[in-house]
C-alpha positions in Angstrom: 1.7 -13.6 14.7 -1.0 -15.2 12.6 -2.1 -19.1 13.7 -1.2 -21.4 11.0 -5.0 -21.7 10.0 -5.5 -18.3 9.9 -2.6 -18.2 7.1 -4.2 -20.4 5.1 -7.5 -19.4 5.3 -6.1 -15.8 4.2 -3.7 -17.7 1.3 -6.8 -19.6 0.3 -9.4 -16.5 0.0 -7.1 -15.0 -2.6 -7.2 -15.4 -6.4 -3.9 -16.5 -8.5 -4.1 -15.7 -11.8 -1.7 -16.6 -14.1 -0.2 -14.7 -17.1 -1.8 -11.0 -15.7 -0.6 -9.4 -16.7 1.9 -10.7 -18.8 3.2 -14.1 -19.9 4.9 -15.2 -17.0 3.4 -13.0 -14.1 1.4 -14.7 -11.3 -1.1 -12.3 -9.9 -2.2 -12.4 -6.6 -5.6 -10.6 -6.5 -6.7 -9.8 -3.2 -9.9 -8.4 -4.1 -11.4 -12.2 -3.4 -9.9 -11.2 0.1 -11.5 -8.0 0.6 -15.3 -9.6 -0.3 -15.1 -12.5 1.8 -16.3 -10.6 5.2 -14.9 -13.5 7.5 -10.8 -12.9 5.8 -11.1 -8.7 5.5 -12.5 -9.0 9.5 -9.5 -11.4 10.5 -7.0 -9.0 8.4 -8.1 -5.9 9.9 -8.9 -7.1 13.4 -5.4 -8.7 13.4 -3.3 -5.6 12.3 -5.4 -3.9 15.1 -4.2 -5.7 17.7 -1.0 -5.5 16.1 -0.8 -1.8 15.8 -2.9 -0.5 18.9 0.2 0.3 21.0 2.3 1.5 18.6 1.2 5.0 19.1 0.6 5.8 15.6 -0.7 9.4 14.6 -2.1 8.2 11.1 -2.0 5.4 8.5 -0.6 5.9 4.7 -1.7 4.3 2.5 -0.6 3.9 -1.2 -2.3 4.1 -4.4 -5.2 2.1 -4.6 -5.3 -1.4 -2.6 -3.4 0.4 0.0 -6.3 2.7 0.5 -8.6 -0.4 1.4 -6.7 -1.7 4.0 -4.8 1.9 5.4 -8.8 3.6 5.4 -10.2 0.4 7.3 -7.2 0.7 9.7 -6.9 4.1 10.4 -11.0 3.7 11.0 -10.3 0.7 13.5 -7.4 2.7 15.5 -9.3 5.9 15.6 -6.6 7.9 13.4 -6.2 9.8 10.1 -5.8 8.4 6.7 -3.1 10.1 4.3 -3.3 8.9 0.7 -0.2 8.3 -1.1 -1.4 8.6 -4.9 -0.1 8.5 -8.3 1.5 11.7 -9.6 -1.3 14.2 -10.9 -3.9 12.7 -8.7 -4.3 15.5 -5.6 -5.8 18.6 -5.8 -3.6 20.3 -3.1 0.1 21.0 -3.1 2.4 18.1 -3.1 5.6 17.0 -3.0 7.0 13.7 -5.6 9.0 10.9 -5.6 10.4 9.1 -8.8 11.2 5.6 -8.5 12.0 2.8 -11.0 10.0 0.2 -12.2 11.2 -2.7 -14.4 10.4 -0.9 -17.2 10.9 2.6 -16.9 10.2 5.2 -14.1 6.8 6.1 -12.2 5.7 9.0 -9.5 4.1 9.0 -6.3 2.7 12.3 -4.3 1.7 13.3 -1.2 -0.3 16.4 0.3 2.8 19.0 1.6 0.5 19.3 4.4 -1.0 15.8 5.1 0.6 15.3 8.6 -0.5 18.8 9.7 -3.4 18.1 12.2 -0.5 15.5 14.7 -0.7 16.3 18.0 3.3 15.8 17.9 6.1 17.6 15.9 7.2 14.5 14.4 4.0 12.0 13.7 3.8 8.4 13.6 3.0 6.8 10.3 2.4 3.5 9.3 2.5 3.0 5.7 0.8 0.1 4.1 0.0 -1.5 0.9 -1.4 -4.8 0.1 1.2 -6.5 -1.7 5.4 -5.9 -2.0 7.3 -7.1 -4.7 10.5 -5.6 -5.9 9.9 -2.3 -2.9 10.1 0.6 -5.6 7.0 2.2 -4.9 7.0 1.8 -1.2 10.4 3.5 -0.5 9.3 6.0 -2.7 6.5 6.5 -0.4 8.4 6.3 3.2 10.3 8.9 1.7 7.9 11.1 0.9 6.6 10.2 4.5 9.6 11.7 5.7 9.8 14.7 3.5 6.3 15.7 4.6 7.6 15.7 8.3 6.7 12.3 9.9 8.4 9.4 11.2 7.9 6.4 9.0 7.8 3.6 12.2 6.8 0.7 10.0 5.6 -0.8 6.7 2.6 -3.4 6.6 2.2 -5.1 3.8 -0.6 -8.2 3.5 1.7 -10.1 1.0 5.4 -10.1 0.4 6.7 -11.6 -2.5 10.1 -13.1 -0.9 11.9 -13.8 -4.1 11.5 -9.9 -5.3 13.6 -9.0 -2.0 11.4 -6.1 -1.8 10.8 -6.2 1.6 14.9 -6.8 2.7 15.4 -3.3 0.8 12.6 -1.9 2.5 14.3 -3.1 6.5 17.2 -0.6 5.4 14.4 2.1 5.3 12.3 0.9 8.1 10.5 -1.8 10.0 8.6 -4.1 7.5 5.6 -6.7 8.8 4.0 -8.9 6.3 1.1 -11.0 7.1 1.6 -13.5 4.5 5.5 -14.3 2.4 5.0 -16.3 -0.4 
């Protein structure tokens, strides 16, 4: 569990920016978080210690901020990365997922073979992204997780939108930790 002042040091060293990007939308950029060395340190230090005995085989991340924290991770932990990318995006053989957005449909992929140098038949995987809002794209990629032969045994997000339930429909899937609800 974060202290208190770690919260809001995080909260603070992102950028909210209004109407982005439409009327209406508040944007939570967390690129301001990634440059400040001291918040990027405390977020992947802390997920460190949170993850270390979890036994984990490789991180997930999905397409693209979940690349900057899942990379740094897996680094940290001494594991494997697995990209999960926008449809179109990897060279190799892959298997899709569709899911809906607000405004129509989008796909995710994944390697057929991403999992294949576990030690285990069934790897660990922890997916993460940096930010869930309404939890399309993230069961997408926990099933795809699955289909490529792992064990999905948590999702990390950095910040859960509460209000977008994202994250409730995500617990129905798997384990959910969120550094920061707003």
């Amino acid at each position: 569990m974060l202290q208190p002042e770690i919260k809001k040091f995080l909260l603070d060293s992102i950028r909210i920016i209004h109407d982005y990007p439409q009327p209406g939308i508040v944007f939570r950029d967390i690129t301001t978080l990634i440059n400040n060395k001291e918040a990027f340190a405390l977020t992947i230090n802390h997920l460190k210690e949170r993850y270390e005995s979890y036994d984990l085989d490789f991180i997930a991340g999905i397409e693209s901020r979940g690349f900057i924290f899942g990379a740094a991770l897996a680094y940290a932990l001494n594991i494997g990365f697995v990209p999960i990318r926008k449809k179109g995006k990897l060279p190799y053989t892959t298997i899709s997922e569709k899911y809906t957005l607000e405004y129509g449909f989008s796909e995710i992929e994944i390697h057929i073979d991403a999992f294949k140098n576990a030690q285990k038949e069934i790897p660990n995987v922890l997916l993460i992204d940096d930010l869930i809002a309404t939890g399309g794209t993230a069961l997408a990629a926990a099933n795809l997780i699955k289909q490529a032969g792992a064990k999905c045994v948590e999702s990390c997000f950095i910040i859960n939108l509460q209000d977008l339930k994202g994250a409730e429909a995500m617990r129905e899937r798997t384990k959910v930790y969120s550094l920061l609800d707003l």
